[in-house]
Amino acid sequence: MRIQTFTAVRPRAVAMMLSAVLLTVFLVTLGTQSAHAATMTESESNGSTASADVVPVGTTITGSTSVANSSSDSDYYAVNVPSDSRLGVNLRFPTGLGADTAYNLTVYTSGGKVLYDFDIAGDQNDGTWLSSQATFTPKGLLYVRVQGYSGRPSWGKAYQLTVKATPGIVETEFNDSTATADALPLGTTVTASTLLGSTSADGDYYAINVPSDGRLGINLRFPSGLGADTAYNVTVYTSAGKVLYDYQIAGDQNDGAWLNSQATFTPKGLLYVRVQGYSSRPSWGKAYQLTVKATPGIVETEFNDSTATADTLPLGTTVTASTLLGSSSSDSDYYAINVAAATNLVINFTFPAGLGSEKAYEVKVYSPAGSALYSYTLIGNGAGAANGTWLRGQTITVPKGRIFIRVLGYSSRPSWGQAYTLSASYAWAAAPPT
Ligand SMILES: [Ca+2]
Ligand SMILES: [Ca+2]
Ligand SMILES: [Ca+2]
Ligand SMILES: [Ca+2]
C-alpha cells in the first residue's frame, strides 16, 4: 500500500514541479527577450571575457563603472558580428564629467588581442567622436571593455553602449605583414583605416594576384581636410617582398588622382600593397578606400637594372615602362635586343609632352660585351624629343648579337613616374637598302 500510494503520488508531484520549472523558464525567457528588444542592463560581475554580458549587435546596454571596495571596474561585453563589417561603437554618458578621460574603451578580438583602444574624454559624452572612428572587424565574436576608475567623475554614473556593424568589404586586422595580408581581388574596393590598438603605427597589407604583365592603377581615396603633410605611405612589394614602388601621399591628394596617374607596372603573379599610417597623423582613424586595377600589356618588368636582368624586347615590339622605383633616386631600365647581323637600328622612344626644359631621360646603347656605343640625352621640350622623331633620325649601327638599350631617369626629374614607350627595328625594314 505504501509503495502504491507513493508511486501514485510521486508522478503528480514531479509533473507539478516540472510545470513550475517550465513556467519559470518561460517567464524568464520572455523577460529576457523583452529586455533585449528595448535596452539591457549589465550584470556584474562582468570583469572578464569569460563573464562578459552578451549584447546583440544594435542593442543598447546600460552599465556603470562602480564596484564596492574597488578603485576600478571593467565591464566586458561580448558581441557576435555576423559578417565582416565596419563597426560603430557608441558610448554615451552624462554631461558635466570634465575634460579628462572618463572611460577607457577597448575592443578585443575573440582571441583576446587588443584591436582598438580609446581614451574617452568627459566632454565626448554624446558618443559622436568614438562612433566616427573607422573601426572594422572580421565576422565572429568580439569583446568591448568599458573601464573606469573610482577617482573619475564618471564613477557610478550610468552609461549606454551600443555596438553597430555595417557589413561590407573591409580590412581584417591583423594584416600587418605579407603573411597575414588581406586578399584583395583586382577591381574590388576595400574600406579600411590606419588605426590600431595602443600602437603608434598601422600597416595594412593587401595581397593582389595579377593574371598577366600589365600597368597597375592604385587608387587610394580618403576624406579631405587632412592637411598637406603626409597622410599615408603606400608601398608596392613584389611577391618576394622587395620594394617596387614607394609613395608618400599628402593629405590633399585625397581624391586618389595623383597616385593613380603614376606609371606603375608589374609582372604577372602576386604582389603586395601596404597602406601605412601613424597615430600622429590626422589620417589616423579615418576610413580610406583602396582599389587596385591592372591593364594587361607589354610592359617592363622590374628589376631590370642591369644587362643581366634586362627585359628581352623583340624587334618591332613596343614596350611601355617608366623611370620610377621604390625609394630610389634613379631607375635604369635595360632591354635586350637580339640582332641577327650587324645593322643599323631605329630606336623609337616617346614620352609625354610638357616635361619642361631640363633633362628628361638618357637613352644609351651597349654592345653584347657591355661597352657603350651611343648615349643620348633627351630634354623634356627638346625639338622632336617627346614624340621620338629626333632619336628616330639618328644613325645607330650595332654589331650582331644581344645588344642592350638602357633608359635612365632620376626622381628629381618631371619624367619620374611618367610612362614612356620604346621599340627598336631594323633601319632597312621601313626603307630596304637598294
Ligand atoms: Ca588597418
Ligand atoms: Ca593593419
Ligand atoms: Ca622602370
Ligand atoms: Ca628599372
CSV table of N, CA and C in Angstrom, one decimal, residues 329-402:
chain,number,residue,atom,x,y,z
A,329,SER,N,66.6,57.0,-56.0
A,329,SER,CA,66.6,58.3,-56.7
A,329,SER,C,66.8,58.2,-58.2
A,330,SER,N,67.0,56.9,-58.7
A,330,SER,CA,67.2,56.8,-60.1
A,330,SER,C,66.7,55.4,-60.5
A,331,ASP,N,66.4,55.2,-61.8
A,331,ASP,CA,65.9,53.9,-62.3
A,331,ASP,C,66.5,53.7,-63.6
A,332,SER,N,67.2,52.6,-63.8
A,332,SER,CA,67.7,52.2,-65.1
A,332,SER,C,66.8,51.0,-65.6
A,333,ASP,N,66.4,51.1,-66.9
A,333,ASP,CA,65.6,50.0,-67.5
A,333,ASP,C,66.5,49.5,-68.6
A,334,TYR,N,66.9,48.3,-68.5
A,334,TYR,CA,67.7,47.6,-69.6
A,334,TYR,C,66.8,46.7,-70.5
A,335,TYR,N,67.0,46.8,-71.8
A,335,TYR,CA,66.3,46.0,-72.7
A,335,TYR,C,67.3,45.3,-73.6
A,336,ALA,N,67.1,44.0,-73.8
A,336,ALA,CA,68.0,43.2,-74.6
A,336,ALA,C,67.3,42.9,-76.0
A,337,ILE,N,68.1,43.2,-77.0
A,337,ILE,CA,67.6,43.0,-78.4
A,337,ILE,C,68.5,42.1,-79.1
A,338,ASN,N,68.0,41.0,-79.7
A,338,ASN,CA,68.8,40.1,-80.4
A,338,ASN,C,68.9,40.5,-81.9
A,339,VAL,N,70.1,40.8,-82.3
A,339,VAL,CA,70.3,41.3,-83.7
A,339,VAL,C,71.0,40.2,-84.5
A,340,ALA,N,70.4,39.7,-85.6
A,340,ALA,CA,71.0,38.6,-86.4
A,340,ALA,C,72.2,38.9,-87.1
A,341,ALA,N,72.4,40.2,-87.5
A,341,ALA,CA,73.6,40.6,-88.2
A,341,ALA,C,73.9,42.1,-87.9
A,342,ALA,N,75.2,42.5,-88.1
A,342,ALA,CA,75.5,43.9,-87.9
A,342,ALA,C,74.5,44.7,-88.8
A,343,THR,N,74.0,45.8,-88.2
A,343,THR,CA,72.9,46.5,-88.9
A,343,THR,C,72.8,47.9,-88.3
A,344,ASN,N,72.0,48.7,-89.0
A,344,ASN,CA,71.5,50.0,-88.4
A,344,ASN,C,70.2,49.8,-87.8
A,345,LEU,N,70.0,50.3,-86.6
A,345,LEU,CA,68.8,50.3,-85.8
A,345,LEU,C,68.1,51.6,-85.8
A,346,VAL,N,66.8,51.6,-85.8
A,346,VAL,CA,66.0,52.8,-85.5
A,346,VAL,C,65.4,52.5,-84.1
A,347,ILE,N,65.6,53.5,-83.2
A,347,ILE,CA,65.1,53.4,-81.8
A,347,ILE,C,63.9,54.4,-81.8
A,348,ASN,N,62.8,53.9,-81.4
A,348,ASN,CA,61.6,54.8,-81.3
A,348,ASN,C,61.2,54.9,-79.8
A,349,PHE,N,61.5,56.1,-79.3
A,349,PHE,CA,61.3,56.3,-77.8
A,349,PHE,C,60.4,57.6,-77.7
A,350,THR,N,59.3,57.4,-77.0
A,350,THR,CA,58.4,58.5,-76.9
A,350,THR,C,58.0,58.7,-75.4
A,351,PHE,N,57.7,59.9,-75.0
A,351,PHE,CA,57.3,60.2,-73.6
A,351,PHE,C,56.3,61.4,-73.7
A,352,PRO,N,55.6,61.7,-72.6
A,352,PRO,CA,54.6,62.7,-72.6
A,352,PRO,C,55.2,64.1,-72.9
A,353,ALA,N,54.5,65.0,-73.6
A,353,ALA,CA,54.9,66.4,-73.7
A,353,ALA,C,54.8,67.1,-72.4
A,354,GLY,N,55.4,68.2,-72.3
A,354,GLY,CA,55.2,69.0,-71.1
A,354,GLY,C,56.1,68.7,-69.9
A,355,LEU,N,57.2,68.0,-70.2
A,355,LEU,CA,58.1,67.7,-69.1
A,355,LEU,C,59.2,68.7,-68.9
A,356,GLY,N,59.0,69.9,-69.4
A,356,GLY,CA,59.9,71.0,-69.1
A,356,GLY,C,61.2,71.1,-69.9
A,357,SER,N,62.1,72.0,-69.6
A,357,SER,CA,63.3,72.3,-70.4
A,357,SER,C,64.5,71.7,-69.9
A,358,GLU,N,64.4,70.8,-68.9
A,358,GLU,CA,65.6,70.1,-68.4
A,358,GLU,C,65.6,68.6,-68.9
A,359,LYS,N,66.7,68.0,-68.5
A,359,LYS,CA,66.9,66.6,-68.9
A,359,LYS,C,65.7,65.7,-68.5
A,360,ALA,N,65.2,64.9,-69.4
A,360,ALA,CA,64.1,64.0,-69.0
A,360,ALA,C,64.6,62.6,-68.9
A,361,TYR,N,65.3,62.1,-70.0
A,361,TYR,CA,65.8,60.7,-70.0
A,361,TYR,C,67.2,60.7,-70.6
A,362,GLU,N,67.9,59.7,-70.3
A,362,GLU,CA,69.1,59.3,-71.1
A,362,GLU,C,68.8,58.0,-71.7
A,363,VAL,N,69.1,57.8,-73.0
A,363,VAL,CA,69.0,56.6,-73.7
A,363,VAL,C,70.4,56.2,-74.2
A,364,LYS,N,70.8,55.0,-73.8
A,364,LYS,CA,72.1,54.5,-74.2
A,364,LYS,C,72.0,53.1,-74.9
A,365,VAL,N,73.0,52.9,-75.7
A,365,VAL,CA,73.1,51.6,-76.5
A,365,VAL,C,74.4,51.0,-76.1
A,366,TYR,N,74.3,49.7,-75.8
A,366,TYR,CA,75.5,48.9,-75.4
A,366,TYR,C,75.7,47.7,-76.4
A,367,SER,N,77.0,47.4,-76.6
A,367,SER,CA,77.3,46.2,-77.4
A,367,SER,C,77.0,44.9,-76.5
A,368,PRO,N,77.0,43.7,-77.2
A,368,PRO,CA,76.9,42.5,-76.4
A,368,PRO,C,77.9,42.4,-75.3
A,369,ALA,N,79.0,42.9,-75.4
A,369,ALA,CA,80.1,42.9,-74.4
A,369,ALA,C,79.8,43.9,-73.3
A,370,GLY,N,78.9,44.8,-73.5
A,370,GLY,CA,78.5,45.8,-72.5
A,370,GLY,C,79.2,47.1,-72.6
A,371,SER,N,79.9,47.3,-73.8
A,371,SER,CA,80.6,48.6,-73.9
A,371,SER,C,79.6,49.6,-74.6
A,372,ALA,N,79.7,50.9,-74.1
A,372,ALA,CA,78.8,51.9,-74.6
A,372,ALA,C,79.0,52.3,-76.0
A,373,LEU,N,78.0,52.2,-76.9
A,373,LEU,CA,78.1,52.6,-78.3
A,373,LEU,C,77.6,53.9,-78.5
A,374,TYR,N,76.4,54.2,-77.9
A,374,TYR,CA,75.8,55.5,-78.1
A,374,TYR,C,75.2,56.0,-76.8
A,375,SER,N,75.1,57.3,-76.7
A,375,SER,CA,74.4,57.9,-75.5
A,375,SER,C,73.7,59.2,-75.9
A,376,TYR,N,72.4,59.2,-75.6
A,376,TYR,CA,71.6,60.4,-76.0
A,376,TYR,C,71.0,61.0,-74.7
A,377,THR,N,71.0,62.3,-74.6
A,377,THR,CA,70.2,62.9,-73.6
A,377,THR,C,69.0,63.6,-74.2
A,378,LEU,N,67.9,63.3,-73.6
A,378,LEU,CA,66.6,63.9,-74.2
A,378,LEU,C,66.1,65.0,-73.2
A,379,ILE,N,65.9,66.2,-73.8
A,379,ILE,CA,65.4,67.3,-73.0
A,379,ILE,C,63.9,67.2,-73.1
A,380,GLY,N,63.2,67.5,-72.0
A,380,GLY,CA,61.7,67.4,-72.0
A,380,GLY,C,61.0,68.0,-73.2
A,381,ASN,N,61.4,69.3,-73.4
A,381,ASN,CA,60.7,70.0,-74.5
A,381,ASN,C,61.6,70.2,-75.7
A,382,GLY,N,62.7,69.3,-75.8
A,382,GLY,CA,63.6,69.4,-76.9
A,382,GLY,C,62.8,69.1,-78.3
A,383,ALA,N,63.3,69.7,-79.4
A,383,ALA,CA,62.7,69.5,-80.6
A,383,ALA,C,62.6,68.0,-81.0
A,384,GLY,N,61.5,67.5,-81.2
A,384,GLY,CA,61.3,66.1,-81.6
A,384,GLY,C,61.7,65.1,-80.6
A,385,ALA,N,61.8,65.5,-79.3
A,385,ALA,CA,62.2,64.6,-78.2
A,385,ALA,C,61.1,63.7,-77.8
A,386,ALA,N,60.0,64.4,-77.3
A,386,ALA,CA,58.9,63.7,-76.7
A,386,ALA,C,58.2,62.8,-77.7
A,387,ASN,N,58.1,63.2,-79.0
A,387,ASN,CA,57.4,62.4,-80.0
A,387,ASN,C,58.3,61.4,-80.7
A,388,GLY,N,59.6,61.4,-80.3
A,388,GLY,CA,60.5,60.4,-80.8
A,388,GLY,C,61.2,60.7,-82.2
A,389,THR,N,60.8,61.8,-82.9
A,389,THR,CA,61.3,62.0,-84.2
A,389,THR,C,62.8,62.2,-84.2
A,390,TRP,N,63.3,63.0,-83.3
A,390,TRP,CA,64.7,63.3,-83.3
A,390,TRP,C,65.6,62.0,-83.1
A,391,LEU,N,65.2,61.1,-82.1
A,391,LEU,CA,66.0,59.9,-81.9
A,391,LEU,C,65.9,59.0,-83.1
A,392,ARG,N,64.7,58.9,-83.7
A,392,ARG,CA,64.5,58.0,-84.9
A,392,ARG,C,65.4,58.4,-86.0
A,393,GLY,N,65.8,59.7,-86.0
A,393,GLY,CA,66.6,60.2,-87.1
A,393,GLY,C,68.1,59.9,-86.9
A,394,GLN,N,68.5,59.4,-85.8
A,394,GLN,CA,69.9,59.1,-85.5
A,394,GLN,C,70.4,57.8,-86.2
A,395,THR,N,71.6,57.8,-86.6
A,395,THR,CA,72.2,56.6,-87.3
A,395,THR,C,72.8,55.8,-86.2
A,396,ILE,N,72.3,54.6,-85.9
A,396,ILE,CA,72.7,53.7,-84.8
A,396,ILE,C,73.1,52.4,-85.4
A,397,THR,N,74.4,52.2,-85.5
A,397,THR,CA,75.0,51.0,-86.0
A,397,THR,C,75.4,50.0,-84.9
A,398,VAL,N,74.9,48.8,-85.0
A,398,VAL,CA,75.2,47.8,-83.9
A,398,VAL,C,75.7,46.5,-84.5
A,399,PRO,N,76.6,45.8,-83.7
A,399,PRO,CA,77.1,44.5,-84.2
A,399,PRO,C,76.0,43.5,-84.0
A,400,LYS,N,76.2,42.3,-84.5
A,400,LYS,CA,75.3,41.2,-84.3
A,400,LYS,C,75.4,40.7,-82.9
A,401,GLY,N,74.3,40.1,-82.4
A,401,GLY,CA,74.3,39.6,-81.1
A,401,GLY,C,73.3,40.2,-80.2
A,402,ARG,N,73.5,40.0,-78.9
A,402,ARG,CA,72.5,40.5,-77.9
A,402,ARG,C,72.9,41.9,-77.5
